[in-house]
Amino acid sequence: MMSKREQILSALFERLKSLDITIKRNELAPQAIPKNGILILRDGKQGDPEVILSPPMCIFHHEAELEVIVQDAKSEVRDKKLDEILVKVGTLLCCEDKLNGLTDYIYPKQPEILEEYVEGTPNIKAAIIPIILEYTTTSALL
């Protein structure tokens, strides 16, 4: 039996696989970024639940993180690749706001954009997207 938290994160991971972009979960970014980019889903912070006592319910506002990483020598290509992936992720998450009934609501927050410059390699551009997973369960452990 899986906790609701793990069911939701697994379902989100499976849903992101439909984007046809390399995706990993809770792994280090590879040294070589695939040509079409890579997504890395991080479990993030479950946070403290809002507790309702009768009947006992825990309402979580879990904040997972999705790292989006692209690499290219040309800045305009990096910008375009990253923007295309962000649009795809946004479209996917807006169309699936309950994650097949597992969540009460799911929504992405504004991404934090990062650029990394490594001498001798094509530059990397990345975004970290906080994804709010709001769900209810009968226990903080379930």
Coordinates of N, CA and C in Angstrom, one line a residue:
M1 N 0.8 -1.2 0.0 CA 0.0 0.0 0.0 C 0.9 1.3 0.0
M2 N 0.6 2.2 -0.8 CA 1.3 3.4 -0.9 C 0.6 4.6 -0.2
S3 N 1.3 5.5 0.3 CA 0.7 6.7 0.9 C 0.1 7.5 -0.2
K4 N -0.8 8.4 0.2 CA -1.5 9.2 -0.8 C -0.4 10.2 -1.5
R5 N 0.5 10.6 -0.7 CA 1.6 11.5 -1.1 C 2.4 10.8 -2.3
E6 N 2.7 9.5 -2.0 CA 3.5 8.7 -3.1 C 2.6 8.4 -4.3
Q7 N 1.3 8.1 -4.1 CA 0.4 7.9 -5.2 C 0.4 9.2 -6.1
I8 N 0.3 10.3 -5.5 CA 0.2 11.6 -6.2 C 1.5 11.9 -7.0
L9 N 2.6 11.7 -6.3 CA 3.9 12.0 -6.9 C 4.2 11.0 -8.1
S10 N 3.8 9.8 -7.9 CA 3.9 8.8 -8.9 C 3.0 9.1 -10.1
A11 N 1.8 9.5 -9.8 CA 0.9 9.8 -10.9 C 1.3 11.1 -11.7
L12 N 1.9 12.1 -11.0 CA 2.4 13.3 -11.6 C 3.6 12.9 -12.5
F13 N 4.5 12.0 -12.0 CA 5.6 11.6 -12.8 C 5.1 10.9 -14.1
E14 N 4.2 10.0 -13.9 CA 3.6 9.3 -15.1 C 3.0 10.3 -16.1
R15 N 2.3 11.2 -15.6 CA 1.6 12.2 -16.5 C 2.7 13.0 -17.2
L16 N 3.8 13.4 -16.5 CA 4.8 14.2 -17.2 C 5.5 13.4 -18.3
K17 N 5.5 12.0 -18.2 CA 6.1 11.2 -19.2 C 5.5 11.4 -20.5
S18 N 4.2 11.8 -20.5 CA 3.5 11.9 -21.8 C 4.0 13.1 -22.6
L19 N 4.9 13.9 -22.1 CA 5.5 15.1 -22.8 C 6.5 14.6 -23.8
D20 N 7.0 13.4 -23.8 CA 8.0 12.9 -24.7 C 9.3 13.7 -24.5
I21 N 9.6 14.0 -23.3 CA 10.9 14.6 -22.9 C 11.5 13.7 -21.8
T22 N 12.8 13.5 -21.8 CA 13.5 12.7 -20.8 C 13.1 13.2 -19.4
I23 N 12.6 12.3 -18.6 CA 12.2 12.7 -17.2 C 12.8 11.7 -16.2
K24 N 13.2 12.3 -15.1 CA 13.8 11.5 -14.0 C 13.1 12.0 -12.7
R25 N 13.2 11.2 -11.7 CA 12.6 11.6 -10.4 C 13.6 11.5 -9.3
N26 N 13.9 12.6 -8.6 CA 14.8 12.7 -7.5 C 16.2 12.2 -7.8
E27 N 16.7 12.5 -9.0 CA 18.0 12.1 -9.4 C 18.8 13.4 -9.8
L28 N 20.1 13.2 -9.8 CA 21.0 14.3 -10.2 C 20.9 14.6 -11.7
A29 N 21.1 15.8 -12.1 CA 21.1 16.1 -13.5 C 22.3 15.4 -14.1
P30 N 22.1 14.9 -15.3 CA 23.2 14.2 -16.0 C 24.2 15.3 -16.5
Q31 N 25.4 14.9 -16.8 CA 26.4 15.8 -17.3 C 26.1 16.2 -18.7
A32 N 25.5 15.2 -19.5 CA 25.1 15.5 -20.9 C 23.6 15.6 -20.9
I33 N 23.1 16.8 -21.2 CA 21.7 17.0 -21.3 C 21.2 16.6 -22.6
P34 N 20.1 15.8 -22.7 CA 19.5 15.3 -24.0 C 19.2 16.5 -24.8
K35 N 19.2 16.3 -26.1 CA 19.0 17.4 -27.1 C 17.6 18.1 -26.9
N36 N 16.6 17.4 -26.5 CA 15.3 18.0 -26.3 C 15.1 18.5 -24.9
G37 N 16.1 18.4 -24.0 CA 16.0 18.8 -22.6 C 15.7 17.6 -21.7
I38 N 15.6 18.0 -20.4 CA 15.3 17.0 -19.4 C 14.4 17.6 -18.3
L39 N 13.6 16.8 -17.7 CA 12.8 17.2 -16.6 C 13.2 16.3 -15.4
I40 N 13.3 16.9 -14.2 CA 13.6 16.2 -13.0 C 12.5 16.6 -12.0
L41 N 11.7 15.6 -11.6 CA 10.7 15.9 -10.6 C 11.3 15.6 -9.2
R42 N 11.2 16.6 -8.4 CA 11.7 16.4 -7.0 C 10.4 16.4 -6.1
D43 N 10.5 15.5 -5.1 CA 9.4 15.4 -4.2 C 9.0 16.7 -3.4
G44 N 10.0 17.5 -3.1 CA 9.7 18.8 -2.5 C 9.3 18.7 -1.1
K45 N 8.5 19.6 -0.6 CA 8.1 19.8 0.8 C 6.6 19.5 1.0
Q46 N 6.3 18.5 1.8 CA 4.9 18.2 2.1 C 4.3 19.3 3.0
G47 N 5.1 19.9 3.8 CA 4.6 20.9 4.7 C 3.7 20.4 5.8
D48 N 3.3 21.3 6.7 CA 2.4 20.9 7.8 C 1.0 21.0 7.3
P49 N 0.2 20.0 7.6 CA -1.2 20.0 7.2 C -2.1 20.9 8.0
E50 N -3.2 21.3 7.4 CA -4.3 21.9 8.1 C -5.1 20.7 8.6
V51 N -5.3 20.7 9.9 CA -6.0 19.5 10.5 C -7.4 19.9 10.9
I52 N -8.3 19.0 10.4 CA -9.8 19.1 10.8 C -10.0 17.9 11.7
L53 N -10.6 18.1 12.9 CA -10.7 17.0 13.8 C -12.0 16.1 13.7
S54 N -13.0 16.6 13.1 CA -14.2 15.8 13.1 C -14.9 15.8 11.7
P55 N -14.7 14.7 10.9 CA -13.9 13.6 11.1 C -12.4 14.0 10.9
P56 N -11.4 13.2 11.4 CA -10.0 13.6 11.3 C -9.6 13.6 9.8
M57 N -9.1 14.8 9.4 CA -8.6 15.0 8.0 C -7.4 15.9 8.0
C58 N -6.4 15.6 7.2 CA -5.3 16.4 7.0 C -5.3 17.0 5.6
I59 N -5.3 18.3 5.5 CA -5.3 19.0 4.2 C -3.8 19.5 3.9
F60 N -3.2 18.9 2.9 CA -1.8 19.3 2.6 C -1.8 20.2 1.4
H61 N -0.8 21.1 1.4 CA -0.4 22.0 0.3 C 1.0 21.6 0.0
H62 N 1.2 20.5 -0.6 CA 2.5 19.9 -0.8 C 3.1 20.7 -2.0
E63 N 4.4 21.1 -1.9 CA 5.1 21.8 -3.0 C 6.2 20.9 -3.5
A64 N 5.9 20.3 -4.7 CA 6.9 19.5 -5.4 C 7.6 20.5 -6.3
E65 N 8.8 20.1 -6.8 CA 9.5 20.9 -7.8 C 9.8 20.2 -9.0
L66 N 9.7 20.9 -10.1 CA 10.1 20.3 -11.4 C 11.2 21.1 -12.0
E67 N 12.3 20.5 -12.2 CA 13.5 21.1 -12.8 C 13.4 20.9 -14.3
V68 N 13.5 21.9 -15.1 CA 13.6 21.8 -16.6 C 14.9 22.3 -17.0
I69 N 15.7 21.5 -17.7 CA 17.0 21.8 -18.1 C 17.2 21.6 -19.6
V70 N 17.8 22.7 -20.3 CA 18.1 22.6 -21.7 C 19.5 23.0 -21.9
Q71 N 20.1 22.6 -23.0 CA 21.5 23.0 -23.3 C 21.7 23.2 -24.7
D72 N 22.4 24.3 -25.1 CA 22.7 24.6 -26.4 C 23.7 25.8 -26.4
A73 N 24.6 25.8 -27.4 CA 25.6 26.8 -27.5 C 25.0 28.2 -27.8
K74 N 23.9 28.2 -28.5 CA 23.2 29.5 -28.8 C 22.2 29.9 -27.8
S75 N 22.3 31.1 -27.3 CA 21.3 31.5 -26.3 C 19.9 31.6 -26.8
E76 N 19.7 32.0 -28.1 CA 18.3 32.0 -28.6 C 17.7 30.6 -28.7
V77 N 18.5 29.6 -29.0 CA 18.0 28.2 -29.1 C 17.7 27.7 -27.7
R78 N 18.5 28.0 -26.7 CA 18.2 27.7 -25.3 C 16.9 28.3 -24.8
D79 N 16.8 29.6 -25.1 CA 15.6 30.4 -24.7 C 14.3 29.7 -25.3
K80 N 14.4 29.4 -26.6 CA 13.2 28.8 -27.3 C 12.9 27.4 -26.8
K81 N 13.9 26.6 -26.6 CA 13.7 25.2 -26.0 C 13.1 25.3 -24.7
L82 N 13.6 26.1 -23.8 CA 13.1 26.2 -22.4 C 11.6 26.7 -22.5
D83 N 11.4 27.7 -23.3 CA 10.0 28.3 -23.3 C 9.0 27.2 -23.9
E84 N 9.4 26.5 -24.9 CA 8.5 25.4 -25.4 C 8.2 24.4 -24.4
I85 N 9.2 24.0 -23.6 CA 8.9 23.0 -22.6 C 8.0 23.6 -21.5
L86 N 8.3 24.8 -21.1 CA 7.4 25.4 -20.0 C 6.0 25.5 -20.5
V87 N 5.8 25.8 -21.8 CA 4.4 25.9 -22.3 C 3.8 24.5 -22.3
K88 N 4.5 23.5 -22.7 CA 4.0 22.1 -22.7 C 3.6 21.7 -21.2
V89 N 4.5 22.0 -20.3 CA 4.2 21.6 -18.9 C 3.0 22.3 -18.4
G90 N 2.9 23.7 -18.7 CA 1.8 24.5 -18.2 C 0.5 24.0 -18.8
T91 N 0.5 23.6 -20.1 CA -0.7 23.1 -20.7 C -1.1 21.8 -20.1
L92 N -0.1 20.9 -19.9 CA -0.4 19.6 -19.3 C -1.0 19.7 -17.9
L93 N -0.5 20.6 -17.1 CA -0.9 20.7 -15.7 C -2.3 21.5 -15.6
C94 N -2.5 22.4 -16.5 CA -3.8 23.1 -16.5 C -4.9 22.1 -17.0
C95 N -4.6 21.2 -17.8 CA -5.7 20.2 -18.3 C -5.9 19.1 -17.3
E96 N -5.0 19.0 -16.3 CA -5.1 17.9 -15.4 C -5.1 18.5 -14.0
D97 N -6.1 19.2 -13.6 CA -6.0 19.9 -12.3 C -6.4 19.1 -11.1
K98 N -6.8 17.8 -11.3 CA -7.1 17.0 -10.1 C -6.3 15.7 -10.2
L99 N -5.4 15.5 -11.1 CA -4.6 14.3 -11.3 C -5.4 13.0 -11.0
N100 N -6.4 12.8 -11.9 CA -7.2 11.7 -11.9 C -7.9 11.5 -10.5
G101 N -8.3 12.5 -9.9 CA -9.0 12.4 -8.6 C -8.2 12.3 -7.4
L102 N -6.9 12.2 -7.5 CA -6.0 12.0 -6.4 C -5.8 13.3 -5.6
T103 N -5.9 14.4 -6.3 CA -5.7 15.7 -5.6 C -7.0 16.5 -5.6
D104 N -7.1 17.4 -4.7 CA -8.2 18.4 -4.7 C -7.9 19.4 -5.8
Y105 N -6.6 19.7 -5.9 CA -6.1 20.7 -6.9 C -4.6 20.6 -7.1
I106 N -4.2 20.9 -8.4 CA -2.8 20.9 -8.7 C -2.5 22.1 -9.6
Y107 N -1.5 22.9 -9.2 CA -1.2 24.0 -10.1 C 0.3 24.4 -10.0
P108 N 0.8 24.8 -11.1 CA 2.2 25.3 -11.1 C 2.3 26.7 -10.7
K109 N 3.4 27.1 -10.0 CA 3.7 28.5 -9.7 C 4.7 29.0 -10.7
Q110 N 4.9 30.3 -10.7 CA 5.9 30.9 -11.6 C 7.3 30.3 -11.5
P111 N 7.9 30.0 -12.6 CA 9.2 29.3 -12.6 C 10.3 30.3 -12.2
E112 N 11.4 29.8 -11.6 CA 12.6 30.5 -11.4 C 13.5 30.1 -12.5
I113 N 14.0 31.1 -13.2 CA 14.9 30.8 -14.4 C 16.3 31.0 -14.0
L114 N 17.2 30.0 -14.4 CA 18.6 29.9 -14.0 C 19.4 29.7 -15.3
E115 N 20.6 30.3 -15.3 CA 21.5 30.0 -16.4 C 22.8 29.6 -15.8
E116 N 23.5 28.6 -16.4 CA 24.8 28.2 -16.0 C 25.7 28.2 -17.1
Y117 N 26.9 28.7 -16.8 CA 28.0 28.8 -17.8 C 29.1 27.9 -17.4
V118 N 29.4 26.9 -18.2 CA 30.5 26.0 -18.0 C 31.5 26.1 -19.1
E119 N 32.7 26.5 -18.8 CA 33.7 26.7 -19.9 C 33.9 25.5 -20.7
G120 N 33.9 25.6 -22.0 CA 34.2 24.5 -22.8 C 33.0 23.6 -23.2
T121 N 31.8 23.9 -22.7 CA 30.6 23.2 -23.0 C 29.5 24.2 -23.4
P122 N 28.5 23.7 -24.1 CA 27.4 24.6 -24.4 C 26.7 25.0 -23.1
N123 N 26.2 26.2 -23.1 CA 25.6 26.7 -21.9 C 24.3 26.0 -21.6
I124 N 23.9 26.0 -20.3 CA 22.7 25.4 -19.8 C 21.8 26.5 -19.3
K125 N 20.5 26.3 -19.6 CA 19.5 27.2 -19.1 C 18.4 26.2 -18.4
A126 N 18.0 26.7 -17.3 CA 17.1 25.8 -16.5 C 16.0 26.7 -15.8
A127 N 14.9 26.0 -15.5 CA 13.8 26.6 -14.7 C 13.4 25.6 -13.6
I128 N 13.1 26.2 -12.5 CA 12.6 25.4 -11.4 C 11.1 25.8 -11.2
I129 N 10.2 24.9 -11.4 CA 8.8 25.2 -11.3 C 8.2 24.5 -10.0
P130 N 7.8 25.3 -9.0 CA 7.1 24.8 -7.9 C 5.7 24.3 -8.3
I131 N 5.3 23.1 -7.9 CA 4.0 22.6 -8.3 C 3.3 22.3 -7.0
I132 N 2.2 23.0 -6.8 CA 1.4 22.8 -5.6 C 0.4 21.7 -5.8
L133 N 0.5 20.7 -4.9 CA -0.4 19.5 -4.9 C -1.2 19.6 -3.6
E134 N -2.5 20.0 -3.8 CA -3.4 20.1 -2.6 C -4.2 18.8 -2.5
Y135 N -4.1 18.2 -1.4 CA -4.9 16.9 -1.2 C -5.3 16.7 0.2
T136 N -6.2 15.8 0.4 CA -6.7 15.5 1.8 C -6.5 14.1 2.0
T137 N -6.1 13.8 3.3 CA -6.0 12.4 3.7 C -6.4 12.3 5.2
T138 N -6.6 11.1 5.6 CA -7.0 10.9 7.0 C -5.9 10.9 8.0
S139 N -4.6 10.9 7.6 CA -3.5 10.9 8.5 C -2.3 11.5 7.8
A140 N -1.4 12.1 8.6 CA -0.2 12.7 8.0 C 0.7 11.7 7.4
L141 N 0.5 10.4 7.8 CA 1.4 9.4 7.3 C 0.8 8.6 6.1
L142 N -0.5 8.7 5.9 CA -1.2 7.9 4.9 C -1.3 8.6 3.5

